[in-house]
XYZ file of C-alpha atoms in Angstrom:
742
model
C -43.873 -36.427 -73.930
C -46.304 -34.993 -71.495
C -45.961 -35.606 -67.778
C -45.772 -39.315 -68.222
C -49.025 -40.216 -66.575
C -51.385 -42.544 -68.419
C -49.610 -42.651 -71.792
C -48.787 -45.526 -73.991
C -45.198 -46.632 -74.636
C -43.849 -45.710 -78.062
C -43.806 -48.098 -80.857
C -40.658 -48.938 -82.770
C -41.759 -46.914 -85.924
C -42.835 -43.822 -83.892
C -40.764 -40.613 -83.915
C -39.447 -39.142 -80.726
C -40.070 -35.361 -80.486
C -38.183 -33.120 -77.935
C -40.545 -30.793 -76.334
C -39.062 -27.558 -74.927
C -41.102 -25.129 -72.964
C -41.251 -21.677 -74.204
C -38.381 -19.420 -73.075
C -39.100 -16.372 -71.072
C -38.206 -12.936 -72.482
C -35.145 -12.637 -70.288
C -33.584 -16.040 -70.920
C -31.348 -17.162 -73.663
C -30.357 -20.666 -74.424
C -26.913 -21.256 -75.812
C -25.333 -24.419 -77.048
C -21.629 -24.455 -76.384
C -19.585 -26.850 -78.592
C -15.790 -27.168 -77.854
C -13.604 -26.585 -80.908
C -11.908 -29.470 -82.472
C -8.427 -30.242 -81.239
C -5.649 -29.033 -83.526
C -3.753 -31.824 -85.209
C -0.224 -32.229 -84.074
C 2.467 -30.615 -86.183
C 4.188 -33.078 -88.633
C 7.435 -34.163 -87.226
C 6.700 -32.723 -83.679
C 9.376 -33.696 -81.154
C 9.719 -33.811 -77.398
C 9.469 -30.101 -77.129
C 6.182 -29.890 -78.896
C 4.735 -32.737 -76.845
C 5.844 -30.980 -73.642
C 4.216 -27.681 -74.779
C 0.960 -29.539 -75.642
C 1.082 -31.244 -72.208
C 1.638 -28.008 -70.430
C -1.204 -26.241 -72.349
C -3.554 -29.054 -71.494
C -2.439 -28.853 -67.923
C -3.010 -25.177 -67.653
C -6.605 -25.627 -69.047
C -7.227 -28.460 -66.573
C -5.829 -26.261 -63.788
C -8.069 -23.370 -64.884
C -11.080 -25.625 -65.107
C -10.292 -27.147 -61.679
C -9.629 -23.790 -60.245
C -13.028 -22.476 -61.299
C -14.727 -25.597 -60.062
C -13.028 -25.167 -56.645
C -13.930 -21.498 -56.397
C -17.571 -22.373 -57.384
C -17.623 -25.227 -54.838
C -16.218 -23.000 -52.066
C -19.032 -20.562 -52.528
C -18.813 -17.782 -49.866
C -15.376 -18.938 -48.765
C -14.125 -18.499 -52.218
C -15.432 -14.973 -52.352
C -13.591 -14.273 -49.082
C -10.326 -15.694 -50.474
C -10.621 -13.576 -53.625
C -8.827 -10.420 -52.043
C -5.844 -12.710 -51.298
C -5.571 -13.471 -55.052
C -5.588 -9.749 -55.823
C -2.802 -9.163 -53.248
C -0.661 -11.908 -54.975
C -1.488 -10.689 -58.369
C 1.631 -8.372 -58.647
C 3.807 -11.539 -58.167
C 2.264 -13.266 -61.127
C 4.802 -11.765 -63.728
C 7.610 -13.043 -61.754
C 5.927 -16.439 -61.208
C 5.512 -16.680 -64.996
C 9.174 -15.917 -65.579
C 10.260 -18.587 -63.130
C 7.750 -21.178 -64.300
C 9.833 -22.482 -67.295
C 12.740 -23.133 -65.100
C 10.673 -24.745 -62.450
C 9.039 -26.991 -65.010
C 12.490 -28.061 -66.277
C 13.360 -29.165 -62.861
C 10.150 -31.181 -62.592
C 11.170 -34.809 -63.062
C 9.517 -36.713 -65.918
C 9.870 -40.415 -65.631
C 10.822 -42.330 -67.552
C 12.932 -39.447 -69.022
C 11.999 -39.033 -72.690
C 14.837 -39.225 -75.226
C 16.660 -41.668 -73.086
C 16.877 -45.453 -73.225
C 17.840 -48.061 -70.801
C 18.699 -47.276 -67.292
C 19.461 -43.724 -68.198
C 15.811 -43.129 -68.416
C 15.696 -43.316 -64.629
C 18.614 -40.983 -63.772
C 17.664 -37.378 -62.854
C 19.306 -34.645 -64.896
C 21.692 -32.244 -63.548
C 18.994 -29.574 -63.318
C 16.923 -31.937 -61.254
C 19.740 -32.765 -58.925
C 20.430 -28.982 -58.568
C 16.784 -28.375 -57.837
C 16.598 -31.054 -55.213
C 19.760 -29.786 -53.524
C 18.509 -26.239 -53.466
C 15.183 -27.256 -52.224
C 16.597 -29.387 -49.461
C 18.988 -26.609 -48.451
C 16.145 -24.093 -48.322
C 13.933 -26.434 -46.295
C 16.684 -27.227 -43.919
C 17.520 -23.448 -43.581
C 13.874 -22.574 -42.980
C 13.657 -25.316 -40.345
C 16.782 -24.243 -38.556
C 15.752 -20.554 -38.566
C 12.334 -21.455 -37.202
C 13.828 -23.793 -34.560
C 16.327 -21.022 -33.494
C 13.531 -18.495 -33.240
C 11.353 -20.828 -31.228
C 14.024 -21.861 -28.811
C 14.277 -19.944 -25.629
C 17.040 -19.993 -22.924
C 15.473 -21.481 -19.877
C 14.848 -19.094 -16.958
C 15.667 -21.686 -14.391
C 19.043 -23.250 -14.065
C 19.333 -26.861 -12.925
C 19.433 -26.472 -9.115
C 21.779 -29.380 -8.874
C 24.099 -27.882 -11.421
C 24.370 -24.586 -9.572
C 24.354 -25.917 -6.018
C 27.437 -25.419 -4.057
C 28.671 -26.320 -0.645
C 29.017 -23.999 2.263
C 32.483 -23.735 3.826
C 33.046 -22.871 7.589
C 36.309 -21.443 8.756
C 38.010 -21.258 12.258
C 38.653 -17.795 13.668
C 42.203 -18.072 12.342
C 40.915 -18.547 8.699
C 41.712 -22.199 8.401
C 38.905 -24.511 7.149
C 36.739 -26.069 9.810
C 33.983 -27.860 7.891
C 31.898 -27.940 4.735
C 28.198 -28.816 4.235
C 26.062 -29.423 1.283
C 25.003 -32.126 -1.230
C 27.770 -31.363 -3.576
C 31.306 -30.138 -3.399
C 31.330 -26.893 -5.388
C 32.647 -23.433 -4.764
C 32.231 -20.992 -7.642
C 35.277 -18.884 -8.394
C 35.385 -15.675 -10.463
C 37.298 -16.083 -13.742
C 39.749 -13.401 -12.628
C 40.772 -15.614 -9.804
C 41.492 -18.553 -12.085
C 44.960 -18.417 -13.471
C 45.404 -18.220 -17.313
C 47.364 -21.408 -17.361
C 44.360 -23.244 -15.841
C 41.896 -21.715 -18.349
C 44.024 -22.570 -21.383
C 44.748 -26.042 -20.163
C 41.048 -26.662 -20.228
C 40.544 -24.978 -23.617
C 43.568 -26.924 -25.127
C 41.918 -30.089 -23.978
C 38.230 -29.384 -24.757
C 37.818 -26.492 -27.205
C 40.869 -24.543 -28.427
C 38.784 -22.405 -30.902
C 36.359 -21.403 -28.067
C 36.947 -17.774 -28.465
C 36.326 -17.730 -32.252
C 33.542 -20.292 -32.643
C 29.822 -19.401 -32.656
C 29.118 -21.614 -29.671
C 28.685 -24.874 -31.662
C 30.792 -27.152 -33.822
C 29.148 -28.268 -36.975
C 31.783 -30.926 -37.534
C 31.475 -32.229 -33.975
C 27.647 -32.353 -34.108
C 27.711 -34.212 -37.532
C 30.175 -36.728 -36.172
C 28.109 -37.269 -33.040
C 24.903 -37.625 -35.071
C 26.350 -40.199 -37.456
C 27.832 -42.178 -34.607
C 24.489 -42.107 -32.879
C 22.518 -43.271 -35.955
C 25.094 -45.808 -36.894
C 25.910 -47.389 -33.424
C 23.165 -46.427 -31.155
C 25.183 -44.236 -28.798
C 26.447 -40.689 -28.735
C 29.840 -39.220 -28.952
C 31.447 -35.912 -27.800
C 32.046 -33.077 -30.232
C 30.487 -30.465 -28.056
C 31.901 -27.057 -27.660
C 32.468 -25.659 -24.185
C 29.367 -23.582 -24.747
C 27.343 -26.701 -25.591
C 28.801 -28.520 -22.487
C 27.986 -25.572 -20.210
C 24.333 -25.630 -21.635
C 24.099 -29.277 -20.903
C 25.454 -28.779 -17.310
C 23.119 -25.897 -16.265
C 20.086 -26.145 -18.484
C 19.553 -29.601 -19.708
C 19.867 -33.242 -18.649
C 22.667 -35.667 -19.266
C 20.472 -37.863 -21.491
C 22.334 -38.946 -24.600
C 19.741 -38.426 -27.285
C 19.550 -36.694 -30.724
C 16.732 -34.349 -29.506
C 18.785 -33.300 -26.465
C 21.809 -32.632 -28.710
C 19.720 -30.530 -31.069
C 18.242 -28.480 -28.231
C 21.657 -28.131 -26.819
C 22.942 -26.597 -29.995
C 20.108 -24.205 -30.434
C 20.416 -22.840 -26.840
C 24.269 -22.765 -27.254
C 23.896 -20.557 -30.269
C 21.564 -18.152 -28.504
C 23.668 -18.196 -25.295
C 26.823 -17.327 -27.356
C 24.969 -14.203 -28.619
C 23.668 -13.296 -25.178
C 26.749 -13.946 -22.919
C 30.405 -12.943 -23.361
C 32.982 -15.757 -23.925
C 34.491 -15.115 -20.492
C 31.087 -15.484 -18.754
C 30.578 -18.811 -20.445
C 34.019 -20.047 -19.674
C 33.554 -19.038 -15.987
C 30.214 -20.831 -15.801
C 31.764 -23.997 -17.368
C 34.790 -24.101 -15.038
C 32.420 -23.780 -12.063
C 29.944 -26.402 -13.021
C 32.009 -29.230 -14.597
C 32.344 -32.603 -12.933
C 35.934 -33.501 -11.974
C 35.474 -36.677 -9.878
C 35.948 -37.274 -6.211
C 32.642 -35.732 -5.536
C 33.761 -32.354 -6.669
C 32.253 -29.897 -9.047
C 34.003 -26.839 -10.423
C 37.783 -26.209 -10.810
C 38.180 -24.781 -7.295
C 36.875 -27.926 -5.549
C 38.893 -30.111 -8.007
C 42.077 -28.276 -7.019
C 41.343 -28.867 -3.332
C 40.291 -32.452 -3.886
C 43.387 -33.643 -5.975
C 46.143 -31.191 -4.719
C 44.827 -29.775 -1.481
C 45.249 -26.148 -2.617
C 43.199 -23.403 -4.023
C 42.940 -23.076 -7.850
C 44.873 -19.865 -7.755
C 48.054 -21.831 -6.607
C 48.027 -24.350 -9.503
C 50.806 -24.515 -12.109
C 50.328 -25.444 -15.742
C 51.279 -29.107 -15.128
C 48.674 -29.567 -12.358
C 46.123 -27.665 -14.478
C 46.748 -30.122 -17.366
C 46.225 -33.037 -15.065
C 42.790 -31.575 -13.863
C 41.826 -30.771 -17.439
C 42.316 -34.375 -18.415
C 39.584 -35.362 -15.986
C 36.931 -33.513 -18.009
C 37.035 -36.366 -20.538
C 35.874 -38.745 -17.782
C 37.169 -38.867 -14.189
C 36.360 -42.634 -14.027
C 38.926 -43.207 -16.829
C 41.507 -40.518 -15.979
C 41.698 -40.389 -12.144
C 45.228 -41.944 -11.868
C 44.696 -43.142 -8.235
C 41.997 -45.594 -9.257
C 44.074 -48.272 -11.127
C 47.194 -48.660 -13.297
C 45.277 -48.407 -16.521
C 43.794 -45.081 -15.504
C 47.201 -43.824 -14.510
C 48.689 -44.670 -17.951
C 45.769 -42.935 -19.728
C 46.012 -39.970 -17.495
C 49.814 -39.530 -18.090
C 49.338 -39.764 -21.754
C 46.537 -37.193 -21.918
C 48.366 -34.886 -19.424
C 51.265 -34.825 -21.778
C 49.052 -34.275 -24.867
C 47.426 -31.358 -23.191
C 50.710 -29.629 -22.381
C 51.771 -30.089 -25.966
C 48.545 -28.646 -27.290
C 49.141 -25.631 -25.049
C 52.516 -25.036 -26.669
C 50.956 -25.601 -30.172
C 48.370 -22.884 -29.601
C 50.926 -20.464 -28.132
C 49.713 -20.487 -24.504
C 52.809 -22.247 -23.062
C 56.369 -21.661 -23.987
C 58.507 -24.515 -25.181
C 60.984 -23.659 -22.333
C 58.378 -23.927 -19.709
C 56.961 -27.100 -21.249
C 60.399 -28.646 -21.041
C 60.397 -28.227 -17.254
C 57.180 -30.341 -16.901
C 58.594 -33.702 -17.437
C 57.248 -35.545 -14.318
C 53.618 -36.234 -13.915
C 52.115 -34.291 -11.053
C 50.757 -37.162 -8.868
C 47.610 -35.967 -6.992
C 46.767 -36.802 -3.400
C 45.659 -40.332 -2.784
C 42.219 -39.314 -1.307
C 40.056 -36.197 -1.070
C 41.390 -34.002 1.778
C 38.375 -31.739 1.943
C 37.164 -31.087 5.384
C 34.128 -32.875 6.464
C 32.057 -32.151 9.478
C 32.976 -34.398 12.476
C 31.530 -35.496 15.844
C 31.999 -32.301 17.618
C 32.193 -29.704 14.737
C 28.749 -30.537 13.664
C 27.543 -28.700 16.862
C 29.677 -25.738 15.709
C 28.295 -25.826 12.278
C 24.657 -25.978 13.612
C 25.215 -22.841 15.696
C 27.029 -20.951 12.972
C 24.500 -21.860 10.226
C 21.524 -20.838 12.427
C 23.206 -17.368 13.142
C 24.340 -16.983 9.572
C 20.841 -17.224 8.210
C 19.408 -15.034 10.803
C 22.034 -12.309 10.788
C 22.449 -12.465 7.037
C 18.742 -12.469 6.287
C 18.990 -15.649 4.252
C 16.192 -18.066 3.648
C 16.765 -21.729 3.990
C 16.439 -22.071 0.213
C 19.147 -19.475 -0.447
C 21.458 -20.969 2.099
C 20.868 -24.616 0.885
C 21.903 -23.608 -2.600
C 25.322 -22.993 -1.107
C 28.327 -20.952 -2.217
C 28.797 -19.222 1.139
C 32.050 -18.931 3.110
C 31.189 -18.652 6.813
C 34.046 -17.185 8.979
C 33.158 -18.183 12.455
C 34.404 -16.966 15.901
C 35.346 -20.421 17.119
C 38.921 -20.798 18.407
C 40.422 -24.048 17.331
C 42.779 -24.465 20.240
C 40.158 -23.635 22.834
C 37.759 -25.954 21.211
C 40.146 -28.765 21.229
C 41.059 -28.203 24.980
C 37.398 -28.144 26.001
C 36.505 -31.182 23.927
C 39.452 -33.173 25.260
C 38.587 -32.242 28.855
C 34.906 -33.294 28.481
C 35.812 -36.416 26.594
C 38.203 -37.389 29.332
C 35.599 -36.794 32.050
C 32.934 -38.800 30.225
C 35.314 -41.769 29.850
C 36.173 -41.674 33.543
C 32.514 -41.470 34.562
C 31.682 -44.478 32.445
C 34.440 -46.397 34.110
C 33.437 -45.443 37.614
C 29.637 -45.645 37.405
C 28.371 -46.828 34.030
C 24.756 -46.800 35.035
C 24.828 -43.214 36.168
C 27.024 -41.956 33.436
C 24.807 -43.429 30.708
C 22.455 -40.496 31.203
C 25.041 -37.893 31.928
C 25.358 -34.622 29.881
C 28.047 -32.011 29.825
C 27.275 -28.537 28.378
C 30.023 -26.011 27.969
C 30.593 -22.671 26.273
C 33.268 -19.923 26.259
C 32.129 -16.381 25.364
C 34.316 -13.200 25.116
C 33.437 -9.803 26.760
C 32.546 -8.606 23.271
C 30.175 -11.544 22.545
C 32.207 -13.858 20.419
C 31.633 -17.547 21.057
C 35.014 -19.142 21.138
C 34.167 -22.754 22.043
C 31.242 -25.005 22.820
C 30.785 -28.616 23.698
C 27.396 -29.771 22.367
C 27.712 -33.597 22.985
C 29.686 -36.720 22.149
C 28.482 -37.055 18.472
C 25.961 -34.901 16.594
C 25.228 -37.825 14.375
C 23.975 -39.827 17.326
C 22.761 -37.060 19.505
C 21.420 -33.978 17.710
C 20.561 -32.457 21.110
C 23.061 -29.615 21.670
C 23.993 -29.659 25.361
C 25.752 -26.216 25.161
C 22.562 -24.578 23.932
C 19.899 -26.539 25.943
C 17.629 -24.681 28.232
C 16.683 -27.722 30.362
C 18.294 -27.597 33.865
C 18.185 -24.860 36.525
C 21.004 -22.440 37.086
C 20.935 -22.861 40.810
C 23.119 -20.621 42.934
C 25.229 -19.670 39.866
C 22.382 -17.268 39.318
C 23.042 -15.207 42.432
C 25.426 -12.678 40.795
C 22.470 -11.298 38.822
C 20.633 -10.854 42.097
C 23.521 -9.130 43.540
C 23.902 -6.765 40.464
C 20.045 -5.926 40.708
C 20.354 -4.945 44.335
C 23.499 -2.875 43.715
C 22.084 -1.123 40.661
C 18.454 -0.372 41.833
C 18.657 -0.574 45.632
C 15.976 -2.218 47.893
C 12.515 -1.245 49.221
C 11.982 -1.935 52.841
C 8.437 -0.469 52.600
C 5.911 -1.099 49.920
C 5.629 2.489 48.531
C 8.801 4.013 50.136
C 11.864 5.102 48.359
C 14.623 2.769 47.398
C 17.387 2.261 49.868
C 20.903 1.930 48.396
C 22.816 -1.385 48.675
C 26.512 -1.793 48.882
C 28.802 -4.751 49.028
C 29.054 -4.176 52.746
C 25.335 -4.309 53.330
C 24.680 -6.915 56.007
C 22.104 -9.679 55.778
C 21.177 -12.825 57.863
C 23.281 -15.752 56.668
C 21.665 -18.417 58.910
C 20.094 -21.484 57.403
C 16.309 -21.733 57.389
C 15.684 -17.964 57.617
C 12.171 -17.111 56.621
C 11.822 -14.818 53.475
C 10.004 -11.620 54.313
C 8.180 -8.816 52.482
C 7.399 -5.326 53.708
C 4.226 -6.712 55.079
C 5.777 -9.689 56.819
C 6.680 -13.348 56.032
C 6.145 -14.723 52.447
C 3.618 -17.534 52.283
C 3.349 -19.930 49.471
C 0.185 -21.274 48.045
C 0.094 -24.242 50.431
C 0.053 -21.911 53.366
C 3.652 -22.476 54.503
C 6.357 -19.882 55.148
C 9.003 -19.875 52.569
C 12.457 -20.273 54.045
C 15.990 -20.101 52.430
C 18.622 -22.766 52.927
C 22.379 -22.947 52.564
C 24.400 -25.790 51.195
C 24.798 -28.472 53.917
C 22.335 -26.545 56.234
C 25.285 -24.314 57.443
C 24.546 -21.046 59.254
C 26.857 -17.946 58.879
C 25.093 -15.443 61.079
C 25.192 -11.719 60.009
C 27.259 -11.380 56.902
C 27.964 -8.860 54.278
C 26.728 -9.449 50.658
C 30.356 -9.524 49.247
C 31.408 -12.065 51.921
C 28.172 -14.047 51.194
C 28.987 -14.101 47.486
C 32.618 -15.267 48.293
C 31.455 -18.101 50.519
C 28.424 -19.154 48.429
C 25.914 -18.338 51.218
C 22.465 -18.545 49.662
C 20.044 -17.123 52.258
C 21.192 -13.413 51.963
C 20.494 -13.407 48.249
C 17.094 -14.950 48.448
C 16.076 -12.127 50.737
C 17.865 -9.549 48.667
C 15.920 -10.589 45.624
C 12.698 -10.029 47.519
C 13.911 -6.594 48.692
C 15.060 -5.423 45.290
C 11.921 -6.859 43.542
C 11.733 -10.107 41.582
C 10.813 -8.122 38.583
C 13.889 -6.035 38.896
C 15.982 -9.284 39.278
C 14.375 -10.749 36.218
C 15.010 -7.610 34.144
C 18.544 -7.341 35.219
C 19.270 -10.979 34.283
C 17.740 -10.577 30.814
C 19.678 -7.340 30.242
C 22.902 -9.153 31.124
C 22.247 -11.874 28.533
C 19.794 -14.460 29.776
C 16.814 -15.209 27.605
C 13.413 -14.208 28.738
C 12.026 -17.594 27.649
C 14.377 -19.331 30.076
C 13.365 -17.335 33.115
C 11.631 -19.251 35.876
C 8.496 -18.355 37.831
C 8.555 -14.977 39.591
C 8.667 -16.430 43.144
C 11.380 -16.278 45.868
C 13.107 -19.270 44.361
C 13.887 -17.176 41.283
C 16.851 -15.642 43.205
C 18.336 -19.049 43.774
C 18.243 -20.139 40.218
C 14.846 -21.639 39.257
C 15.543 -20.283 35.641
C 17.005 -22.584 33.009
C 19.573 -20.718 30.943
C 21.939 -22.544 28.491
C 25.671 -22.754 29.092
C 26.096 -20.184 26.216
C 23.842 -17.751 27.958
C 25.232 -18.154 31.323
C 28.745 -17.491 29.946
C 27.368 -14.465 28.114
C 25.813 -13.137 31.348
C 29.083 -13.351 33.288
C 30.919 -11.835 30.230
C 28.647 -8.767 30.747
C 30.266 -8.148 34.163
C 33.746 -8.593 32.632
C 32.876 -5.998 29.998
C 32.118 -3.381 32.568
C 28.388 -3.761 32.483
C 27.834 -3.597 28.727
C 26.331 -6.657 27.044
C 26.911 -7.895 23.556
C 24.679 -10.712 22.208
C 26.643 -13.842 21.818
C 27.516 -14.495 18.182
C 29.306 -17.237 16.233
C 29.870 -15.661 12.838
C 31.971 -12.649 12.170
C 31.886 -12.507 8.347
C 30.104 -14.085 5.386
C 30.867 -14.072 1.716
C 29.329 -15.787 -1.210
C 31.734 -16.660 -3.911
C 34.110 -14.034 -2.654
C 31.551 -11.288 -2.493
C 30.571 -9.895 1.065
C 27.191 -10.683 2.405
C 25.640 -7.962 4.646
C 25.677 -9.184 8.191
C 23.735 -7.617 11.064
C 26.308 -7.821 13.866
C 25.332 -7.216 17.409
C 26.179 -3.984 19.177
C 27.006 -3.549 22.843
C 24.366 -2.016 25.149
C 24.362 -1.039 28.729
C 23.083 -3.695 31.201
C 24.216 -2.442 34.565
C 26.537 0.472 35.557
C 30.295 0.171 35.328
C 30.738 0.424 39.056
C 28.156 -2.256 39.701
C 29.855 -4.571 37.155
C 33.173 -4.022 38.962
C 31.766 -4.729 42.296
C 30.172 -8.026 41.068
C 33.509 -9.013 39.470
C 35.329 -8.289 42.674
C 32.862 -10.466 44.631
C 33.269 -13.309 42.111
C 37.061 -12.893 42.271
C 36.879 -13.335 46.039
C 34.652 -16.410 45.482
C 37.324 -18.052 43.121
C 40.174 -17.186 45.512
C 38.247 -18.570 48.554
C 37.342 -21.878 46.882
C 40.643 -22.350 45.005
C 43.385 -20.542 46.720
C 46.080 -22.584 44.948
C 44.860 -21.918 41.498
C 44.448 -18.218 42.350
C 47.931 -17.698 43.483
C 49.817 -15.500 41.217
C 46.933 -15.038 38.839
C 44.841 -11.942 38.200
C 41.787 -11.259 36.278
C 40.257 -14.619 37.174
C 36.784 -14.912 38.873
C 34.266 -17.633 39.116
C 31.480 -19.248 41.182
C 30.055 -22.674 41.615
C 26.389 -23.366 41.267
C 24.284 -26.126 42.957
C 20.580 -26.791 42.795
C 18.156 -27.663 45.525
C 17.325 -31.158 44.311
C 20.908 -31.920 43.090
C 19.830 -32.059 39.429
C 22.576 -29.880 38.011
C 26.135 -28.619 38.944
C 27.583 -25.500 37.471
C 30.888 -23.599 37.428
C 30.907 -20.257 35.601
C 33.858 -17.928 35.619
C 36.008 -15.495 33.739
C 39.760 -15.684 32.866
C 41.489 -13.244 30.542
C 38.100 -11.564 29.601
C 36.614 -14.923 28.377
C 33.902 -16.246 30.426
C 33.219 -20.027 30.424
C 30.221 -21.904 31.703
C 30.185 -25.641 32.510
C 27.180 -27.634 33.444
C 26.811 -31.272 34.337
C 23.383 -32.989 34.541
C 21.518 -36.160 33.959
C 18.515 -36.679 31.603
C 17.092 -39.752 30.108
C 16.350 -38.500 26.591
C 14.480 -41.646 25.733
C 11.894 -40.921 28.387
C 11.609 -37.128 29.020
C 13.571 -33.849 29.405
C 13.063 -33.943 33.332
C 16.381 -33.637 35.097
C 17.459 -36.623 37.213
C 19.502 -36.565 40.446
C 23.225 -36.428 39.651
C 24.231 -39.282 42.130
C 27.749 -38.245 42.348
C 28.373 -37.616 38.581
C 29.476 -34.047 39.208
C 31.971 -35.061 41.969
C 32.046 -33.257 45.336
C 32.589 -29.645 46.346
C 36.310 -30.502 46.969
C 36.636 -32.365 43.720
C 34.196 -30.724 41.454
C 33.866 -32.016 37.867
C 32.492 -28.704 36.526
C 35.422 -26.909 38.001
C 37.907 -29.300 36.646
C 36.505 -28.996 33.153
C 36.388 -25.123 33.531
C 40.051 -24.894 34.628
C 41.029 -27.179 31.777
C 39.073 -25.047 29.181
C 40.650 -21.782 30.544
C 44.128 -23.151 30.766
C 44.282 -23.019 34.630
C 44.197 -26.863 35.109
């Protein structure tokens, strides 16, 4: 034909010749002609037709496989080793092939007529069932393997409340977002456990953690009616409580079941039951069986009987439907379910018929939750105790807020009531006498034992309205109530009449000038302030006493000798003695002559603690409000304070004797026939605070009355008669009421 360039088209009578180039020596041209198809055998039936179809299918598959391998090119060569690895399985595959082919549906079915042509054979039904079962099994195994038990529990599900107790062990208050206290399973009676199991999951100890029947029922109900139904085992309910949400969805139910299976293999049944009983919702704001027992019966779970346990178990189905105190319908449902649970306990052999016969009357619960809440005054106690508990127990805020702690405080309920009642009465009277002045009045008070225990405090009228704790405030000066620390410093360390000379001993009989307006001197001469004026000391009322001993000066509240004594002993020595006795260094005033007359601002708690040091023979123990902490019954290590020497025993005794004289001189009637009582009043130069601090029966109590407008500043205001007079002192009246002398 040539190359097609410049040639004429062929005519109709011309012959077409095929031109083939000459072959190379290394090439061979072959013409492949497929063999003719074999004719079908005469009378061939369905089997022959199937065999023919299968043979053609194999050929088509082989041809297609070759085409695919050729098309894949390099990838096909890479996959070739995989084929060699699977080659040993080929004989088995060939053996199974006929059976698999028989299960392959052929529609319409040959050899059948009518509607029967469209009905699968029993082999096809069996194949479909086995395939579905295999796929489902593979899916479940994969899902189980891929499901992990979450590391983090729901914080809300595990959060508990903290319970505070008075010194006598009775509950004082509780705090926390939820009412829950975890209890070890050993402390939960068997009747309580089996009442719950009879109501919720009697096969708990034998099931694998899930109930196939219950799950199936829940799934069908969800698919059919759009909501979900129970059917969960206790293990599943526990998983839902502590790991998942309460969302009612199929996906959540499936995840719940997978985790429950794994949890059942990881934890013992008792561990799961304990967790369930401590995290379940029982209504009335309570989580866990312990809080439920207290909320409905006012008792610990260990004191419940089988009848009460059955009532609480009925609440697990829904407290809103089974709390009998809500309405009559609830009561009827609750009685019916209570009776059913007791009967179930008999049926499963966990309650004898004889004991069941004794429970014929429904155990009516309390009308309302009796659990202790913090109140107006106890909030201040809780505040002090929680701060101390975290510090002494080395607990972070996060740990403490998760709850579960039982804090056994040092607070004495009777003393607290006496102190609170006395201050409340004084506040009421002040508002009646002078409402304008009383509106800014504050009353701080605290009682501390010689060994450091805080027995009572008055922090304010209502913590919810005034979070400012008046017993722990370092706002107003101590005034002349500070002079015992000056006296102790002089007796302990002596005085220096010359700058570099040796210390001269001081005794209670050492004489000082008690006149009003006496200039304060140093070894070099008069003490001058920064304005160039001589500093002088003054007594209350400007009264002069002449030459007077230190013990008598303490008894008569003469100020001028102690201002000079502080200069002679050294203001740094006075400061150190006060701190060693219990005052905080942060509350100490400027180191000037006025330090000896109380320019420091200690709290009522610290002033009581300082006087308690003298009552303890000169040993000081830091004030503390918590004596023991447990968490879910287990002790929490607590760093308790230890006594340390502040001043010598003899010095402490001499200070106590001087304070005893002061109490007897000022209040001879109250002192008559009483021993072991000492105390001293304290006034300030600008009449911004009035104190009374004293000790009775080894308990030191400090009372302070002052005025501050919290809306404006923390600057003390003049008392304007709020603290009474020296003859009718409000601080002393409160002190005597708190100590039982009033």
